[in-house]
GROMACS .gro file of C-alpha atoms in nm:
model
  153
    1MET     CA    1  -0.444   3.043  -8.032
    2LEU     CA    2  -0.717   2.838  -8.200
    3TYR     CA    3  -0.500   2.525  -8.197
    4ILE     CA    4  -0.429   2.567  -7.827
    5LEU     CA    5  -0.801   2.592  -7.754
    6ALA     CA    6  -0.866   2.284  -7.973
    7LEU     CA    7  -0.596   2.098  -7.780
    8LEU     CA    8  -0.751   2.202  -7.448
    9ILE     CA    9  -1.103   2.095  -7.549
   10GLY     CA   10  -0.944   1.762  -7.642
   11VAL     CA   11  -0.800   1.739  -7.289
   12VAL     CA   12  -1.151   1.797  -7.154
   13ALA     CA   13  -1.276   1.516  -7.381
   14GLY     CA   14  -1.007   1.293  -7.233
   15LEU     CA   15  -1.130   1.374  -6.883
   16ARG     CA   16  -1.503   1.360  -6.958
   17ALA     CA   17  -1.591   1.245  -7.310
   18MET     CA   18  -1.939   1.398  -7.330
   19THR     CA   19  -1.864   1.719  -7.141
   20ALA     CA   20  -1.652   1.850  -7.429
   21PRO     CA   21  -1.922   1.829  -7.700
   22ALA     CA   22  -2.182   1.955  -7.452
   23ALA     CA   23  -1.967   2.263  -7.382
   24VAL     CA   24  -1.908   2.318  -7.754
   25ALA     CA   25  -2.280   2.280  -7.832
   26TRP     CA   26  -2.375   2.525  -7.558
   27GLY     CA   27  -2.112   2.769  -7.684
   28ALA     CA   28  -2.246   2.744  -8.039
   29TRP     CA   29  -2.606   2.782  -7.924
   30LEU     CA   30  -2.522   3.087  -7.712
   31GLY     CA   31  -2.335   3.244  -8.004
   32TRP     CA   32  -1.990   3.219  -7.843
   33LEU     CA   33  -1.866   2.987  -8.117
   34PRO     CA   34  -1.918   3.127  -8.467
   35VAL     CA   35  -2.011   2.798  -8.637
   36ALA     CA   36  -2.286   2.939  -8.862
   37GLY     CA   37  -2.201   2.875  -9.225
   38THR     CA   38  -1.955   2.595  -9.143
   39TRP     CA   39  -1.999   2.217  -9.150
   40ALA     CA   40  -2.037   2.237  -8.769
   41SER     CA   41  -2.342   2.466  -8.774
   42PHE     CA   42  -2.560   2.182  -8.642
   43MET     CA   43  -2.379   2.220  -8.308
   44GLY     CA   44  -2.573   2.541  -8.243
   45HIS     CA   45  -2.915   2.376  -8.268
   46TRP     CA   46  -3.113   2.332  -7.947
   47ILE     CA   47  -3.162   1.960  -8.016
   48THR     CA   48  -2.785   1.909  -8.033
   49VAL     CA   49  -2.742   2.100  -7.708
   50GLY     CA   50  -3.008   1.885  -7.542
   51ILE     CA   51  -2.863   1.555  -7.665
   52PHE     CA   52  -2.506   1.632  -7.560
   53THR     CA   53  -2.618   1.776  -7.227
   54ILE     CA   54  -2.815   1.461  -7.145
   55LEU     CA   55  -2.521   1.243  -7.251
   56ALA     CA   56  -2.284   1.448  -7.033
   57ILE     CA   57  -2.511   1.412  -6.730
   58VAL     CA   58  -2.545   1.037  -6.789
   59GLU     CA   59  -2.167   1.009  -6.811
   60LEU     CA   60  -2.120   1.205  -6.488
   61VAL     CA   61  -2.363   0.974  -6.307
   62THR     CA   62  -2.237   0.645  -6.450
   63ASP     CA   63  -1.874   0.735  -6.384
   64GLN     CA   64  -1.950   0.720  -6.013
   65LEU     CA   65  -2.051   0.353  -6.040
   66PRO     CA   66  -1.803   0.083  -5.932
   67SER     CA   67  -1.858  -0.106  -6.260
   68THR     CA   68  -1.733   0.181  -6.479
   69PRO     CA   69  -1.459   0.050  -6.710
   70SER     CA   70  -1.116   0.208  -6.719
   71ARG     CA   71  -1.072   0.491  -6.968
   72LYS     CA   72  -0.759   0.314  -7.091
   73VAL     CA   73  -0.941   0.011  -7.234
   74PRO     CA   74  -0.944   0.033  -7.615
   75GLN     CA   75  -1.316   0.114  -7.649
   76GLN     CA   76  -1.308   0.393  -7.390
   77PHE     CA   77  -0.978   0.530  -7.518
   78GLY     CA   78  -1.098   0.523  -7.879
   79ALA     CA   79  -1.422   0.698  -7.791
   80ARG     CA   80  -1.239   0.975  -7.605
   81LEU     CA   81  -0.995   1.013  -7.893
   82ALA     CA   82  -1.280   1.042  -8.145
   83VAL     CA   83  -1.471   1.294  -7.931
   84GLY     CA   84  -1.155   1.499  -7.874
   85ALA     CA   85  -1.085   1.505  -8.247
   86PHE     CA   86  -1.446   1.600  -8.322
   87THR     CA   87  -1.466   1.883  -8.070
   88GLY     CA   88  -1.123   2.009  -8.173
   89ALA     CA   89  -1.243   2.013  -8.535
   90VAL     CA   90  -1.549   2.217  -8.434
   91ILE     CA   91  -1.325   2.469  -8.256
   92GLY     CA   92  -1.096   2.473  -8.561
   93ALA     CA   93  -1.392   2.524  -8.797
   94THR     CA   94  -1.460   2.861  -8.635
   95GLY     CA   95  -1.136   2.987  -8.787
   96GLY     CA   96  -1.129   2.778  -9.105
   97ALA     CA   97  -0.879   2.531  -8.960
   98THR     CA   98  -1.086   2.214  -8.925
   99VAL     CA   99  -0.804   1.965  -8.990
  100GLY     CA  100  -0.561   2.141  -8.757
  101GLY     CA  101  -0.828   2.155  -8.488
  102LEU     CA  102  -0.903   1.787  -8.538
  103ILE     CA  103  -0.537   1.692  -8.491
  104ALA     CA  104  -0.493   1.921  -8.190
  105GLY     CA  105  -0.814   1.787  -8.033
  106ALA     CA  106  -0.700   1.426  -8.080
  107ILE     CA  107  -0.363   1.501  -7.920
  108GLY     CA  108  -0.540   1.674  -7.632
  109ALA     CA  109  -0.768   1.372  -7.585
  110VAL     CA  110  -0.467   1.145  -7.549
  111ILE     CA  111  -0.315   1.381  -7.292
  112GLY     CA  112  -0.644   1.413  -7.102
  113THR     CA  113  -0.716   1.040  -7.107
  114LEU     CA  114  -0.375   0.920  -6.992
  115GLY     CA  115  -0.298   1.213  -6.763
  116GLY     CA  116  -0.649   1.218  -6.619
  117ALA     CA  117  -0.638   0.847  -6.537
  118GLU     CA  118  -0.310   0.887  -6.353
  119LEU     CA  119  -0.424   1.200  -6.169
  120ARG     CA  120  -0.753   1.039  -6.066
  121LYS     CA  121  -0.569   0.731  -5.937
  122ARG     CA  122  -0.341   0.953  -5.724
  123LEU     CA  123  -0.630   1.162  -5.595
  124ALA     CA  124  -0.827   0.850  -5.506
  125LEU     CA  125  -0.529   0.720  -5.309
  126ALA     CA  126  -0.492   1.054  -5.131
  127PHE     CA  127  -0.862   1.067  -5.037
  128GLY     CA  128  -0.887   0.697  -4.961
  129LYS     CA  129  -1.177   0.659  -5.205
  130ASP     CA  130  -1.267   0.745  -5.563
  131GLN     CA  131  -1.573   0.968  -5.509
  132PRO     CA  132  -1.392   1.294  -5.423
  133ALA     CA  133  -1.144   1.236  -5.706
  134ALA     CA  134  -1.431   1.188  -5.952
  135PHE     CA  135  -1.598   1.506  -5.827
  136ILE     CA  136  -1.277   1.709  -5.876
  137GLU     CA  137  -1.236   1.566  -6.225
  138ASP     CA  138  -1.599   1.649  -6.309
  139ALA     CA  139  -1.561   2.007  -6.189
  140VAL     CA  140  -1.237   2.063  -6.380
  141ALA     CA  141  -1.388   1.923  -6.700
  142ILE     CA  142  -1.710   2.126  -6.680
  143VAL     CA  143  -1.552   2.458  -6.583
  144GLY     CA  144  -1.258   2.406  -6.819
  145GLY     CA  145  -1.483   2.321  -7.112
  146LEU     CA  146  -1.695   2.631  -7.066
  147LEU     CA  147  -1.391   2.857  -7.023
  148ILE     CA  148  -1.231   2.719  -7.340
  149VAL     CA  149  -1.547   2.775  -7.542
  150ALA     CA  150  -1.585   3.127  -7.401
  151ALA     CA  151  -1.223   3.205  -7.495
  152VAL     CA  152  -1.296   3.136  -7.863
  153ALA     CA  153  -1.561   3.410  -7.866
   0.00000   0.00000   0.00000
């Protein structure tokens, strides 16, 4: 079950790179993720929550700009892969399976990045513009991230 949740948080990272660590940090701070005593215990600190929350909000705003680069360019793809692996490792650390969580999170990030790009392109075509598609993607990432973190508890 832990690997499935790590995979899913990776998918969220593929959709919205900073939403995944923000959700994980909030979960750790609220006590939903038992990270105390692990290498990931810093995720439960209020400063970490604040930093990742601000980064997630900035990402949500900048993604609406016409100059936002494609998530498939190497830098964007690599960043999403790294964040997916990291957040998957944090989920895995709650059950002593850091490496397995890291791998599952990285796989999920690939799925979320490639699948999310294709889905967003199709939604944008259906709506005739990108704004509603971006909003749907934002909502799915935020709600999904919080549900995944809550499921670990």
